[in-house]
Amino acid sequence: MSIKHKSVRLKILLAMLVTTICPLILTSLIILYQISQNDREDQKIAQNRIQQDLRIQLEQYLDQLQESSYLIYSQYELVNSLHTISKSNSRQELDYETRLQIKQFYLNIYNNSNIEHILGMYVIDFKGRHYNGFFPNYYLQLESSYNQSLINHLHAPYKTPTLVFDYNSPYNQPIIHYLYPIKWMGDPFAVLTIDMQVQPFTTMVERYNTFYKGKIIISDHDQNIIYHSDHSQIGKTYHYADSDKQSKMIQTPLGSNGLILHYEFQTNPQLIFFRHLAFAIIIGSLVIMILLSILLSYSITRPIIELRKKMNEIEKGNYNARVQILAYDEIGFLSKHFNRMIDKIQNHMNYELKLQLINQQSQIKALQAQISPHFLFNTLQLISNIAAVNQVPEMRIICQSLSNMYRYNININEEWVQVKSEISHIRNYLLIINKRLPEGIGIRIHVSPEINSVWIPKLILQPVIENAVEHGLIPQLNSRKLMRLTASIDYIHSEIIIRLLDNGIGISEENLHQLSSVLEQYHTASQQTLDSIGLINIQTRIKFICGTQYGIQVYSKAGTGTMIVFRLPLKEFNPR
């Protein structure tokens, strides 16, 4: 695009940048080049010290620990005895010969190996039991929970040795645990633990930490931090985050144990200062030129920019945005008609929203409506009384249950009820059904006490249970008819989860797919479908009352049974 198509503000800005900023940019680039050279030299020095010197020191340290620990395999009888005892379920003491062998092994490591500053050695199995510890200067009784916490630092399949830094140890001082898995026929069954003072290791490592805000980190192959210059970070997951773009990171593997050595440091503050100064010169000059151009064109372009901003707000959905009319010229005329257009759009949207709300309220009332005249309720009461007089208890029970169901349905203004009320309504229905069916239906209801007082939409469970009985359980001829209802609370998502299971004939895969599609597209169902009592009815009510994120899901297998899952909002107060 040619310069003639650019804005006046941009033309002024470009002219001033060309004549004044170029010399400043050239000087700043020279400074930045020198700073970058110094920064690269520092990084090269740090890389050599970490990847060569420190890495070799640490690998030698780990090799010494592993070689000393490996000597336990020279004691075949000792390893065999430990393996046998570790596999027993009961606590068994080592025999005298085994205790003598393991003590001699500890003494050999303590006196003859290159490992220094040893505080204790002991063997623990994967059940948290330890065997004949060796503590030259301490008398310790290791708890099973403490031993198990050490085992947890090893990662399955527990075949790789590891280091554990413990700053709250039973020795009352910071220590290093070296955990070496002991194997029998290739399978680990116990861990040899060597406890050492942490200070010599820290001194060896931190003498290489000479750069600004340097941090030396050792992590395992799962990025779990084993050692960190900041002790509070040990045990966390390692993430390298260059938040200020000034950090450097050097990484190198340590031997074949899967450990990784990291070194993080930041650029020298003096180099950062000069770098920022160079950028400040460039940015400051640009800002000055931009401000000058804005001052020259502000009075002309301000109304157009204001109109553009309001258009962007309208595009994002803020229909309350209006343009302030600052003049009565052509731009003012455009702003006035823009405001009128937005007023008409907003009025139309409000009108459509009101119509939608009225329509939804009408649908909800229609879905809840039940034909339950009072004379039928009174007639049931009369039949119940006659059955009592004529000593027909089963008829009286059926009438009372049916009467309770009609009493529950009479108040159509209630949209929400407590779970215990809905469960009571279900029990009345099932009592009638079991009187109807000779073999009966076995049902188990598991609802914890805290759920009984929670509020859910009214009449959502009984129609589904009725549907399951009529279409799932009654056609089942070869087995006992069983049904189970459970309710639980998902506190993370603030939801109530209700599951209804039956061992009926189930639903074929084709019909289940069709039913699931209809439930997902409940809003497109015909009015005839919505008026029926069934899954579509319940799905529509839940969506209208609770929100579109709630509803029911159906899982079924032909010949096995069906499970229906209700997802409802958690309400512990009366939502009416």
Coordinates of N, CA and C in Angstrom, one line a residue, residues 312-489:
N312 N -16.8 -1.2 18.4 CA -16.1 -2.4 18.9 C -16.9 -2.9 20.2
E313 N -17.3 -2.0 21.0 CA -18.0 -2.4 22.2 C -19.4 -3.1 21.9
I314 N -20.0 -2.5 20.9 CA -21.3 -3.1 20.4 C -21.0 -4.5 19.8
E315 N -19.9 -4.6 19.1 CA -19.6 -5.9 18.5 C -19.4 -7.0 19.6
K316 N -18.8 -6.6 20.7 CA -18.5 -7.5 21.8 C -19.8 -7.8 22.7
G317 N -20.9 -7.1 22.4 CA -22.1 -7.4 23.1 C -22.5 -6.4 24.1
N318 N -21.8 -5.2 24.2 CA -22.2 -4.2 25.2 C -23.1 -3.2 24.4
Y319 N -24.5 -3.5 24.5 CA -25.4 -2.7 23.8 C -25.8 -1.4 24.6
N320 N -25.2 -1.2 25.7 CA -25.4 0.1 26.5 C -24.4 1.2 26.0
A321 N -23.5 0.9 25.2 CA -22.5 1.9 24.7 C -23.2 2.9 23.8
R322 N -22.9 4.2 24.1 CA -23.4 5.3 23.3 C -22.3 6.2 23.0
V323 N -22.4 6.9 21.8 CA -21.4 7.8 21.4 C -21.7 9.2 21.9
Q324 N -20.7 9.9 22.5 CA -20.9 11.2 23.0 C -20.8 12.2 21.8
I325 N -21.8 13.0 21.6 CA -21.8 13.9 20.5 C -21.1 15.2 20.9
L326 N -19.9 15.4 20.2 CA -19.1 16.5 20.6 C -19.2 17.7 19.6
A327 N -19.8 17.4 18.4 CA -20.0 18.5 17.4 C -21.2 18.2 16.6
Y328 N -21.6 19.2 15.8 CA -22.9 19.1 15.0 C -22.6 19.1 13.6
D329 N -21.4 18.6 13.2 CA -21.0 18.5 11.8 C -21.4 17.2 11.3
E330 N -20.8 16.7 10.1 CA -21.1 15.4 9.6 C -20.9 14.3 10.5
I331 N -19.8 14.4 11.3 CA -19.4 13.3 12.2 C -20.5 13.3 13.3
G332 N -20.9 14.5 13.8 CA -21.9 14.5 14.8 C -23.2 13.9 14.4
F333 N -23.6 14.2 13.1 CA -24.8 13.7 12.5 C -24.7 12.1 12.5
L334 N -23.6 11.6 12.1 CA -23.3 10.2 12.0 C -23.5 9.5 13.4
S335 N -22.9 10.2 14.4 CA -22.9 9.7 15.8 C -24.4 9.7 16.3
K336 N -25.2 10.7 16.0 CA -26.6 10.8 16.5 C -27.4 9.6 15.9
H337 N -27.2 9.4 14.6 CA -28.0 8.3 14.0 C -27.5 6.9 14.4
F338 N -26.2 6.8 14.8 CA -25.7 5.6 15.3 C -26.3 5.2 16.6
N339 N -26.5 6.3 17.5 CA -27.1 6.0 18.8 C -28.6 5.6 18.6
R340 N -29.3 6.2 17.6 CA -30.7 5.9 17.4 C -30.8 4.4 16.9
M341 N -29.9 4.0 16.1 CA -29.9 2.6 15.6 C -29.7 1.6 16.7
I342 N -28.7 1.9 17.6 CA -28.5 1.0 18.8 C -29.7 1.0 19.7
D343 N -30.4 2.1 19.9 CA -31.6 2.1 20.7 C -32.7 1.2 20.1
K344 N -32.8 1.2 18.8 CA -33.8 0.3 18.2 C -33.4 -1.1 18.3
I345 N -32.2 -1.4 18.2 CA -31.7 -2.8 18.3 C -31.9 -3.3 19.7
Q346 N -31.6 -2.5 20.7 CA -31.7 -2.9 22.1 C -33.2 -3.1 22.5
N347 N -34.1 -2.2 22.0 CA -35.5 -2.4 22.3 C -36.0 -3.7 21.7
H348 N -35.6 -4.0 20.5 CA -36.0 -5.2 19.8 C -35.5 -6.4 20.6
M349 N -34.3 -6.4 21.1 CA -33.7 -7.5 21.8 C -34.4 -7.7 23.1
N350 N -34.7 -6.7 23.8 CA -35.5 -6.8 25.1 C -36.9 -7.4 24.9
Y351 N -37.5 -7.0 23.8 CA -38.8 -7.5 23.4 C -38.8 -9.0 23.2
E352 N -37.7 -9.4 22.4 CA -37.6 -10.8 22.1 C -37.3 -11.7 23.4
L353 N -36.5 -11.1 24.3 CA -36.1 -11.8 25.5 C -37.4 -12.0 26.4
K354 N -38.2 -10.9 26.5 CA -39.4 -11.1 27.3 C -40.3 -12.2 26.7
L355 N -40.5 -12.2 25.3 CA -41.3 -13.2 24.7 C -40.7 -14.6 25.0
Q356 N -39.4 -14.7 25.0 CA -38.8 -16.0 25.2 C -39.0 -16.5 26.7
L357 N -38.9 -15.6 27.6 CA -39.1 -15.9 29.0 C -40.6 -16.3 29.3
I358 N -41.5 -15.6 28.7 CA -42.9 -15.9 28.8 C -43.2 -17.3 28.2
N359 N -42.6 -17.6 27.1 CA -42.8 -18.9 26.5 C -42.2 -20.0 27.3
Q360 N -41.0 -19.8 27.9 CA -40.5 -20.8 28.8 C -41.3 -21.1 30.0
Q361 N -41.8 -20.0 30.6 CA -42.6 -20.1 31.8 C -43.9 -20.9 31.5
S362 N -44.5 -20.6 30.3 CA -45.7 -21.4 29.9 C -45.4 -22.8 29.7
Q363 N -44.2 -23.1 29.1 CA -43.9 -24.5 28.9 C -43.7 -25.3 30.2
I364 N -43.0 -24.6 31.1 CA -42.7 -25.2 32.4 C -44.1 -25.5 33.1
K365 N -45.0 -24.6 33.1 CA -46.3 -24.8 33.8 C -47.0 -26.0 33.1
A366 N -46.9 -26.0 31.8 CA -47.6 -27.0 31.0 C -47.0 -28.4 31.3
L367 N -45.7 -28.5 31.5 CA -45.0 -29.7 31.8 C -45.4 -30.2 33.2
Q368 N -45.6 -29.3 34.1 CA -45.8 -29.7 35.5 C -47.3 -30.0 35.8
A369 N -48.1 -29.5 34.9 CA -49.6 -29.7 35.1 C -50.0 -31.2 35.2
Q370 N -50.7 -31.5 36.1 CA -51.2 -32.9 36.3 C -52.7 -32.9 36.6
I371 N -53.5 -33.8 36.0 CA -54.9 -33.9 36.2 C -55.2 -34.6 37.5
S372 N -55.4 -33.8 38.6 CA -55.5 -34.4 39.9 C -56.7 -33.7 40.6
P373 N -57.9 -34.0 40.2 CA -59.1 -33.3 40.8 C -59.2 -33.7 42.3
H374 N -59.8 -32.8 43.0 CA -60.0 -33.0 44.5 C -61.0 -34.2 44.7
F375 N -62.0 -34.3 43.8 CA -63.0 -35.3 44.1 C -62.4 -36.7 44.0
L376 N -61.4 -36.9 43.2 CA -60.7 -38.2 43.1 C -60.0 -38.5 44.4
F377 N -59.3 -37.5 44.9 CA -58.6 -37.6 46.2 C -59.6 -38.0 47.3
N378 N -60.7 -37.3 47.4 CA -61.7 -37.6 48.4 C -62.3 -39.0 48.2
T379 N -62.5 -39.4 47.0 CA -63.0 -40.7 46.7 C -62.1 -41.8 47.3
L380 N -60.8 -41.6 47.0 CA -59.8 -42.5 47.5 C -59.8 -42.6 49.0
Q381 N -60.0 -41.5 49.7 CA -60.1 -41.5 51.2 C -61.3 -42.3 51.6
L382 N -62.4 -42.2 50.9 CA -63.6 -42.9 51.2 C -63.4 -44.4 51.0
I383 N -62.8 -44.8 49.9 CA -62.5 -46.2 49.7 C -61.6 -46.8 50.8
S384 N -60.6 -46.0 51.2 CA -59.7 -46.5 52.3 C -60.5 -46.7 53.6
N385 N -61.4 -45.8 53.9 CA -62.2 -45.9 55.1 C -63.1 -47.2 55.0
I386 N -63.7 -47.4 53.9 CA -64.6 -48.6 53.7 C -63.8 -49.9 53.8
A387 N -62.5 -49.9 53.2 CA -61.6 -51.0 53.4 C -61.3 -51.3 54.8
A388 N -61.1 -50.3 55.6 CA -60.8 -50.4 57.0 C -61.9 -51.0 57.7
V389 N -63.2 -50.6 57.4 CA -64.3 -51.1 58.1 C -64.6 -52.5 57.8
N390 N -64.3 -52.9 56.5 CA -64.6 -54.3 56.0 C -63.4 -55.1 56.2
Q391 N -62.3 -54.6 56.9 CA -61.1 -55.4 57.2 C -60.5 -56.0 55.9
V392 N -60.2 -55.1 55.0 CA -59.4 -55.4 53.8 C -58.2 -54.6 53.8
P393 N -57.2 -55.0 54.5 CA -56.0 -54.1 54.7 C -55.2 -53.8 53.5
E394 N -55.1 -54.8 52.5 CA -54.3 -54.5 51.3 C -55.0 -53.4 50.5
M395 N -56.3 -53.4 50.4 CA -57.0 -52.4 49.7 C -56.8 -51.0 50.4
R396 N -56.8 -51.0 51.7 CA -56.7 -49.8 52.4 C -55.3 -49.2 52.2
I397 N -54.2 -50.1 52.2 CA -52.9 -49.7 52.0 C -52.7 -49.1 50.6
I398 N -53.3 -49.7 49.6 CA -53.2 -49.2 48.2 C -53.9 -47.9 48.1
C399 N -55.1 -47.7 48.7 CA -55.8 -46.5 48.6 C -55.0 -45.4 49.3
Q400 N -54.4 -45.7 50.5 CA -53.7 -44.7 51.2 C -52.4 -44.2 50.4
S401 N -51.8 -45.2 49.7 CA -50.6 -44.9 48.9 C -51.0 -44.0 47.7
L402 N -52.1 -44.4 47.1 CA -52.5 -43.6 45.9 C -53.0 -42.3 46.3
S403 N -53.6 -42.2 47.5 CA -54.1 -40.9 48.1 C -52.9 -40.0 48.3
N404 N -51.8 -40.6 48.9 CA -50.6 -39.8 49.2 C -50.0 -39.3 47.9
M405 N -50.1 -40.1 46.8 CA -49.5 -39.7 45.5 C -50.3 -38.5 45.0
Y406 N -51.7 -38.5 45.1 CA -52.5 -37.4 44.6 C -52.3 -36.2 45.4
R407 N -52.1 -36.4 46.8 CA -51.9 -35.2 47.6 C -50.6 -34.5 47.2
Y408 N -49.6 -35.4 46.9 CA -48.3 -34.8 46.5 C -48.4 -34.1 45.1
N409 N -49.3 -34.5 44.3 CA -49.4 -33.9 42.9 C -50.3 -32.7 42.9
I410 N -51.2 -32.5 44.0 CA -52.2 -31.5 43.9 C -51.6 -30.1 43.7
N411 N -50.5 -29.8 44.5 CA -50.0 -28.5 44.5 C -49.0 -28.3 43.3
I412 N -49.5 -27.8 42.2 CA -48.7 -27.7 40.9 C -47.9 -26.5 41.0
N413 N -48.0 -25.6 42.0 CA -47.2 -24.4 42.1 C -45.8 -24.7 42.6
E414 N -45.6 -25.9 43.2 CA -44.3 -26.2 43.7 C -43.4 -26.8 42.6
E415 N -42.3 -26.1 42.3 CA -41.3 -26.5 41.3 C -40.2 -27.3 42.0
W416 N -39.9 -27.0 43.3 CA -38.8 -27.7 44.0 C -39.3 -28.4 45.2
V417 N -38.8 -29.5 45.5 CA -39.1 -30.3 46.7 C -37.8 -30.9 47.3
Q418 N -37.9 -31.2 48.6 CA -36.7 -31.9 49.2 C -36.6 -33.4 48.7
V419 N -35.4 -33.9 48.7 CA -35.2 -35.2 48.2 C -36.0 -36.2 49.0
K420 N -36.1 -36.0 50.3 CA -36.9 -37.0 51.1 C -38.4 -37.0 50.7
S421 N -38.9 -35.9 50.2 CA -40.3 -35.9 49.8 C -40.4 -36.7 48.5
E422 N -39.5 -36.5 47.6 CA -39.5 -37.2 46.3 C -39.3 -38.7 46.5
I423 N -38.5 -39.1 47.5 CA -38.3 -40.5 47.8 C -39.6 -41.1 48.4
S424 N -40.2 -40.4 49.3 CA -41.5 -40.8 49.8 C -42.5 -41.1 48.8
H425 N -42.6 -40.2 47.8 CA -43.5 -40.3 46.6 C -43.2 -41.6 45.9
I426 N -41.9 -41.9 45.7 CA -41.5 -43.1 45.0 C -41.9 -44.4 45.7
R427 N -41.8 -44.3 47.1 CA -42.1 -45.5 47.9 C -43.6 -45.8 47.7
N428 N -44.5 -44.7 47.7 CA -45.9 -45.0 47.6 C -46.2 -45.6 46.2
Y429 N -45.5 -45.2 45.2 CA -45.7 -45.7 43.8 C -45.3 -47.2 43.8
L430 N -44.1 -47.5 44.4 CA -43.6 -48.9 44.3 C -44.5 -49.8 45.2
L431 N -45.1 -49.3 46.3 CA -45.9 -50.1 47.1 C -47.1 -50.6 46.2
I432 N -47.7 -49.7 45.5 CA -48.8 -50.0 44.6 C -48.4 -51.0 43.5
I433 N -47.2 -50.8 42.9 CA -46.8 -51.7 41.8 C -46.5 -53.1 42.4
N434 N -45.9 -53.2 43.6 CA -45.7 -54.5 44.2 C -47.0 -55.3 44.5
K435 N -48.0 -54.5 44.8 CA -49.3 -55.2 45.0 C -49.9 -55.7 43.7
R436 N -49.5 -55.0 42.6 CA -50.0 -55.3 41.3 C -49.3 -56.6 40.7
L437 N -48.0 -56.7 41.0 CA -47.2 -57.7 40.4 C -47.0 -58.9 41.4
P438 N -47.3 -60.1 41.1 CA -47.2 -61.2 42.1 C -45.8 -61.4 42.6
E439 N -44.8 -61.4 41.6 CA -43.5 -61.6 42.1 C -42.8 -60.4 42.7
G440 N -43.4 -59.2 42.5 CA -42.9 -58.0 43.1 C -41.6 -57.5 42.5
I441 N -41.2 -56.3 42.9 CA -39.9 -55.7 42.4 C -39.1 -55.4 43.6
G442 N -37.9 -55.9 43.6 CA -36.9 -55.7 44.7 C -36.2 -54.4 44.5
I443 N -36.3 -53.4 45.4 CA -35.7 -52.1 45.2 C -34.8 -51.7 46.4
R444 N -33.7 -51.2 46.1 CA -32.8 -50.7 47.2 C -32.6 -49.2 47.0
I445 N -32.8 -48.4 48.0 CA -32.6 -47.0 47.9 C -31.5 -46.6 48.9
H446 N -30.4 -46.0 48.4 CA -29.3 -45.6 49.2 C -29.1 -44.1 49.1
V447 N -29.6 -43.4 50.1 CA -29.5 -41.9 50.1 C -28.9 -41.5 51.5
S448 N -27.8 -40.9 51.5 CA -27.2 -40.4 52.7 C -28.0 -39.3 53.4
P449 N -28.0 -39.2 54.7 CA -28.8 -38.2 55.4 C -28.6 -36.8 55.0
E450 N -27.4 -36.4 54.6 CA -27.2 -35.0 54.2 C -27.9 -34.7 52.9
I451 N -28.3 -35.7 52.1 CA -29.0 -35.4 50.8 C -30.5 -35.2 51.0
N452 N -31.0 -35.8 52.1 CA -32.5 -35.7 52.3 C -33.0 -34.3 52.3
S453 N -32.2 -33.3 52.8 CA -32.7 -31.9 52.9 C -32.3 -31.1 51.7
V454 N -31.7 -31.7 50.7 CA -31.4 -31.0 49.5 C -32.6 -30.9 48.6
W455 N -32.7 -29.8 47.8 CA -33.9 -29.5 47.0 C -33.6 -29.9 45.5
I456 N -34.6 -30.5 44.9 CA -34.5 -30.9 43.5 C -35.9 -30.6 42.9
P457 N -35.9 -30.6 41.5 CA -37.2 -30.4 40.9 C -38.2 -31.5 41.2
K458 N -39.5 -31.1 41.3 CA -40.5 -32.0 41.7 C -40.9 -32.9 40.6
L459 N -41.3 -34.2 40.9 CA -41.8 -35.2 40.0 C -40.9 -35.4 38.9
I460 N -39.6 -35.7 39.2 CA -38.7 -36.1 38.1 C -38.2 -37.6 38.3
L461 N -38.4 -38.1 39.4 CA -38.0 -39.5 39.7 C -39.1 -40.6 39.4
Q462 N -40.3 -40.3 39.9 CA -41.4 -41.3 39.8 C -41.7 -41.6 38.3
P463 N -41.8 -40.6 37.4 CA -42.1 -41.0 36.0 C -41.1 -41.8 35.4
V464 N -39.8 -41.6 35.7 CA -38.7 -42.4 35.2 C -38.8 -43.8 35.7
I465 N -39.0 -43.9 37.0 CA -39.2 -45.3 37.6 C -40.4 -46.0 37.0
E466 N -41.4 -45.3 36.8 CA -42.6 -45.9 36.2 C -42.3 -46.4 34.8
N467 N -41.5 -45.6 34.0 CA -41.1 -46.0 32.7 C -40.2 -47.2 32.7
A468 N -39.3 -47.3 33.7 CA -38.4 -48.5 33.9 C -39.2 -49.7 34.2
V469 N -40.2 -49.6 35.1 CA -41.0 -50.7 35.5 C -41.8 -51.3 34.3
E470 N -42.5 -50.3 33.6 CA -43.4 -50.8 32.5 C -42.7 -51.3 31.3
H471 N -41.6 -50.7 30.9 CA -40.9 -51.1 29.7 C -39.6 -51.9 29.9
G472 N -39.1 -52.0 31.1 CA -37.9 -52.7 31.4 C -38.1 -53.9 32.2
L473 N -38.8 -53.8 33.4 CA -38.8 -54.9 34.4 C -40.0 -55.8 34.1
I474 N -41.2 -55.3 33.8 CA -42.3 -56.2 33.6 C -42.1 -57.1 32.4
P475 N -41.5 -56.7 31.3 CA -41.3 -57.6 30.2 C -40.2 -58.6 30.5
Q476 N -39.4 -58.5 31.6 CA -38.4 -59.4 31.9 C -39.0 -60.6 32.6
L477 N -38.8 -61.8 32.0 CA -39.5 -63.0 32.5 C -38.6 -64.0 33.1
N478 N -37.3 -63.9 32.9 CA -36.4 -65.0 33.3 C -35.6 -64.7 34.6
S479 N -35.8 -63.6 35.2 CA -35.0 -63.3 36.4 C -35.8 -62.5 37.4
R480 N -35.3 -62.4 38.6 CA -35.9 -61.5 39.6 C -35.8 -60.1 39.2
K481 N -36.9 -59.3 39.4 CA -36.9 -57.9 39.0 C -36.2 -57.1 40.1
L482 N -35.2 -56.4 39.8 CA -34.4 -55.6 40.7 C -34.2 -54.2 40.3
M483 N -34.2 -53.3 41.2 CA -34.0 -51.9 40.9 C -33.2 -51.3 42.1
R484 N -32.3 -50.3 41.7 CA -31.5 -49.7 42.8 C -31.4 -48.2 42.5
L485 N -31.7 -47.4 43.5 CA -31.6 -45.9 43.4 C -30.5 -45.4 44.4
T486 N -29.6 -44.7 43.9 CA -28.5 -44.1 44.8 C -28.4 -42.6 44.5
A487 N -28.1 -41.8 45.5 CA -27.9 -40.4 45.4 C -26.6 -40.0 46.1
S488 N -25.8 -39.1 45.5 CA -24.6 -38.6 46.1 C -24.4 -37.2 45.7
I489 N -23.5 -36.5 46.4 CA -23.2 -35.1 46.1 C -21.8 -35.0 45.6

